[in-house]
Amino acid sequence: MVLKIFFPQCCNRADSGLLVGRWISGHDSAVVLAVIHYPFIPGQVKQYVQQMQAQSGVELSVLGSWSLPKEGQEGMESFLRDLSTIFPQERWLQIRRQMGKTGFTCEVLSRDQNAVAAQRRVKKQKKEEEEDGDAEEKEEDEEKVIFVHYEQRKVMLSQLHPIDSGDAKTDPPSELRQVFQTVALSQPLFFLDKYDDGPLKSTHWQSEGREASIIVELLKQASVPLCLLLSWMLSVWTWICSVRIFNFYPLRFLSSKLSTCVQLSYRTEHMKTLSSPKPAAGHTQFMRKANMLVSVLVDVALGVLLMSWLYRDDHITMLANTLVPAADHVAKELDQLLQWLMGAPAGLKMNRALDQVLGRFFLYHIHLWISYIHLMSPFIEGILWYGGLSACLGLSFALSLLSDMVALFTFHIYCFYVYGARLYCLKIYGLSSLWRLFRGKKWNVLRQRVDSCSYDLDQLFIGTLLFTVLLFLLPTTALYYLVFTLLRLVVVLFQGVLHLSVDFINSFPLFAVGLRVCRSYRLAEGVKFRVLCDEPGVALHLLMEINPLKVSTVVQTYRTPTYSCYPRDSWLALVKKLFVGELIYPWRHKTTKAD
Amino acid sequence: MMEDETFTDISGKTISLDCQSHSSFCREFTVSSPKVSIGKVMVYTCSVWLLAYAVFFITQNTAVLSSAILITLVGMMFHIHFVKVDHESLLIIGSLGIQVSSSYASGREITTFIEMSKIKDIVINEAIYMHQIIYYLCVLLKDPSEPNAVSSVVPLFQSSKPRLNCLVKVYKSCQEILSKSQ
């Protein structure tokens, strides 16, 4: 079997000493974490290793010896060889390197055989392999070694995807996952740097001095009072929201329909998660919190940008001044549309009486709506001004407020649509039922099927009359229904675009994408190997690099779940509903249970 | 051991296979496709620009010319970065795993590493594609729940599509290493 030794790149030039690391059971491999230098006292080394094992939870042990002889250190090798008796292990690795040569040599001593007979050389002679068949047989049962060089800091910080959920699975984690976990958990081992005055000196990625960033430390100190303040403010806000007066039915129903209120409650949930004083447990939690924080900050920044544009140069007055004429224009267009329908639209001949009734009914509604707009016109500027203030909470709030305002201002179109749809729906049901009567059949409610039925003569007579009447009135109603459904769909589309952009702001994982772009080794999909220049007669050396995750996978994995609105029906079901005249509410919110 | 015989792919274009043996249990195979020929590039560019000049002659709108230049440039960049594969390589390391990588003409490399514990075997499969029967080399992956079932198949050398003689060579070499490590 081939023995794999994962060797950190930072220890390539370390002074001679002992190797500390972990044997990975079941895979015949070892991870070297640090090198403890000579001179040392073996008892202190044992104590240190046990202390580190208790702190980190990783099964650390002394793997073997490392020798890089410098001038004046001749007796090192025999000393290091004798150490295998002091640290009893299953296998004792003796890795040697000469300055100037790139390859390592490794000897493996096994506990049950004695030292002299068990020294199996692991020199790789390429020429011997190819030409000498006998030499191959001799090396058949010798142990082969692969050195896999890894960059310790990157492997420590990286997270392999797909993320292990943590619960006990049926199969043990793979070899690479165990290597990554070992390095990540051995953080206490990397705290001992060369400026410590302790009895032991070791080499690892942080041995030149512990790394820390002043900004990160300051933020950590500042975050505690900030979190307390935030959680206090949130508790006050939740208390206000849960006051009894707000729980009455109409207000409750309204607040579940208005997208601003939904967005408000959603963001409150986020802030509650962010303001909890406990640090994040695990990688997923940390990424979620970071994504939420970055998304809130970007949202607020964009909102403030929007505000600075809006409140400058009297843009609000300009907007308010164009709003009322725009509403007038829309009302005039609708007027013209209805006059056209009341005449002979597209050359179709309408039933005059019904046409006039429906047309006058809708015209009166438009008249009401226009008077309402004119009533509100002095207040519009004030409304816009105060509404624009909501943008300081975030761009998503401004957008949801806009969507709500659009819904309010086009309420008459919604009403027209409902009237037209109900009328049309009634007509269609009546027609279908009377058509069955025309053919002598009946709908059996008990059996949910169509049965034949014998009607009386007067029933047939009246039924046929009504059927004819309804049939000839159908084009008029259908036309009105068509026009108002199209208008309603336009409004729904516009609202849908606004909702989708709010959803995008809420759910896009900006922090994860930024991490993937700037520190791509943190999110790893796998590893890449590269063969380092190998010399004949030396074991195989590979370089292990981190293969970063694809951007699309990053977005998919780290999307924040939202109350996203998505189409409720498929296209076919939607068309069918439109044809029959059922009221359509194309966007469904995940939280609302009532259909 | 370096080898460079002439093999062809399934459509008849010449490809080259390069086998490198880093040690007794580590081998690397690289299949290189033919490079982008300058003649083809010139033919495409000239035809696009002639068409653009003809349209310009009719409409007298200079936007046609600039858009033709833009389209040609963007198309070429897209082709060498996303479409044209320069060489594909397979690195097999006994008892560690198999690494499959394909590098494009612009230098972009896509690498995947499959661990030895997930690999069941490497086989040559047949596929019927319209009127042809083509052979392809693929890696069979184990199903974690059932040790004898194959959960998925990873085809190798998909862009270069070498013929059977090339595949047999790679197959024999890989089986020597796989048999020792499993």
PDB file of N, CA, C and O in Angstrom, chain A residues 216-229 274-277:
ATOM      1  N   VAL A 216     -10.254  44.098  12.513  1.00  0.00           N
ATOM      2  CA  VAL A 216     -11.139  43.000  12.920  1.00  0.00           C
ATOM      3  C   VAL A 216     -11.309  42.990  14.431  1.00  0.00           C
ATOM      4  O   VAL A 216     -12.413  42.819  14.952  1.00  0.00           O
ATOM      5  N   GLU A 217     -10.204  43.219  15.138  1.00  0.00           N
ATOM      6  CA  GLU A 217     -10.305  43.199  16.604  1.00  0.00           C
ATOM      7  C   GLU A 217     -11.180  44.340  17.102  1.00  0.00           C
ATOM      8  O   GLU A 217     -12.009  44.165  17.999  1.00  0.00           O
ATOM      9  N   LEU A 218     -10.991  45.542  16.515  1.00  0.00           N
ATOM     10  CA  LEU A 218     -11.813  46.679  16.926  1.00  0.00           C
ATOM     11  C   LEU A 218     -13.284  46.417  16.650  1.00  0.00           C
ATOM     12  O   LEU A 218     -14.154  46.728  17.467  1.00  0.00           O
ATOM     13  N   LEU A 219     -13.552  45.830  15.467  1.00  0.00           N
ATOM     14  CA  LEU A 219     -14.948  45.529  15.136  1.00  0.00           C
ATOM     15  C   LEU A 219     -15.526  44.536  16.124  1.00  0.00           C
ATOM     16  O   LEU A 219     -16.678  44.649  16.545  1.00  0.00           O
ATOM     17  N   LYS A 220     -14.718  43.564  16.501  1.00  0.00           N
ATOM     18  CA  LYS A 220     -15.225  42.565  17.451  1.00  0.00           C
ATOM     19  C   LYS A 220     -15.573  43.233  18.775  1.00  0.00           C
ATOM     20  O   LYS A 220     -16.588  42.931  19.389  1.00  0.00           O
ATOM     21  N   GLN A 221     -14.705  44.158  19.231  1.00  0.00           N
ATOM     22  CA  GLN A 221     -14.982  44.834  20.495  1.00  0.00           C
ATOM     23  C   GLN A 221     -16.213  45.717  20.376  1.00  0.00           C
ATOM     24  O   GLN A 221     -17.038  45.786  21.280  1.00  0.00           O
ATOM     25  N   ALA A 222     -16.329  46.387  19.219  1.00  0.00           N
ATOM     26  CA  ALA A 222     -17.467  47.301  19.066  1.00  0.00           C
ATOM     27  C   ALA A 222     -18.769  46.570  18.840  1.00  0.00           C
ATOM     28  O   ALA A 222     -19.847  47.119  19.067  1.00  0.00           O
ATOM     29  N   SER A 223     -18.703  45.322  18.375  1.00  0.00           N
ATOM     30  CA  SER A 223     -19.938  44.652  17.989  1.00  0.00           C
ATOM     31  C   SER A 223     -20.786  44.293  19.195  1.00  0.00           C
ATOM     32  O   SER A 223     -22.007  44.200  19.080  1.00  0.00           O
ATOM     33  N   VAL A 224     -20.155  44.089  20.359  1.00  0.00           N
ATOM     34  CA  VAL A 224     -20.952  43.643  21.511  1.00  0.00           C
ATOM     35  C   VAL A 224     -21.947  44.704  21.964  1.00  0.00           C
ATOM     36  O   VAL A 224     -23.149  44.434  22.056  1.00  0.00           O
ATOM     37  N   PRO A 225     -21.505  45.967  22.230  1.00  0.00           N
ATOM     38  CA  PRO A 225     -22.530  46.956  22.607  1.00  0.00           C
ATOM     39  C   PRO A 225     -23.516  47.239  21.487  1.00  0.00           C
ATOM     40  O   PRO A 225     -24.702  47.476  21.729  1.00  0.00           O
ATOM     41  N   LEU A 226     -23.036  47.182  20.237  1.00  0.00           N
ATOM     42  CA  LEU A 226     -23.934  47.404  19.103  1.00  0.00           C
ATOM     43  C   LEU A 226     -25.050  46.363  19.077  1.00  0.00           C
ATOM     44  O   LEU A 226     -26.222  46.682  18.856  1.00  0.00           O
ATOM     45  N   CYS A 227     -24.662  45.108  19.314  1.00  0.00           N
ATOM     46  CA  CYS A 227     -25.660  44.035  19.309  1.00  0.00           C
ATOM     47  C   CYS A 227     -26.670  44.241  20.420  1.00  0.00           C
ATOM     48  O   CYS A 227     -27.877  44.027  20.214  1.00  0.00           O
ATOM     49  N   LEU A 228     -26.179  44.682  21.579  1.00  0.00           N
ATOM     50  CA  LEU A 228     -27.102  44.903  22.698  1.00  0.00           C
ATOM     51  C   LEU A 228     -28.096  46.001  22.352  1.00  0.00           C
ATOM     52  O   LEU A 228     -29.312  45.861  22.577  1.00  0.00           O
ATOM     53  N   LEU A 229     -27.554  47.092  21.779  1.00  0.00           N
ATOM     54  CA  LEU A 229     -28.431  48.213  21.411  1.00  0.00           C
ATOM     55  C   LEU A 229     -29.483  47.774  20.400  1.00  0.00           C
ATOM     56  O   LEU A 229     -30.683  48.067  20.528  1.00  0.00           O
ATOM     57  N   LEU A 274     -29.161  38.767  13.352  1.00  0.00           N
ATOM     58  CA  LEU A 274     -27.872  39.427  13.392  1.00  0.00           C
ATOM     59  C   LEU A 274     -27.523  39.901  14.788  1.00  0.00           C
ATOM     60  O   LEU A 274     -26.355  39.959  15.155  1.00  0.00           O
ATOM     61  N   SER A 275     -28.555  40.289  15.564  1.00  0.00           N
ATOM     62  CA  SER A 275     -28.239  40.937  16.834  1.00  0.00           C
ATOM     63  C   SER A 275     -28.063  39.945  17.966  1.00  0.00           C
ATOM     64  O   SER A 275     -27.899  40.338  19.099  1.00  0.00           O
ATOM     65  N   SER A 276     -28.094  38.663  17.677  1.00  0.00           N
ATOM     66  CA  SER A 276     -27.886  37.715  18.773  1.00  0.00           C
ATOM     67  C   SER A 276     -26.424  37.737  19.176  1.00  0.00           C
ATOM     68  O   SER A 276     -25.545  37.718  18.324  1.00  0.00           O
ATOM     69  N   PRO A 277     -26.119  37.778  20.475  1.00  0.00           N
ATOM     70  CA  PRO A 277     -24.731  37.955  20.911  1.00  0.00           C
ATOM     71  C   PRO A 277     -23.853  36.734  20.726  1.00  0.00           C
ATOM     72  O   PRO A 277     -22.639  36.825  20.759  1.00  0.00           O
TER      73      PRO A 277
END
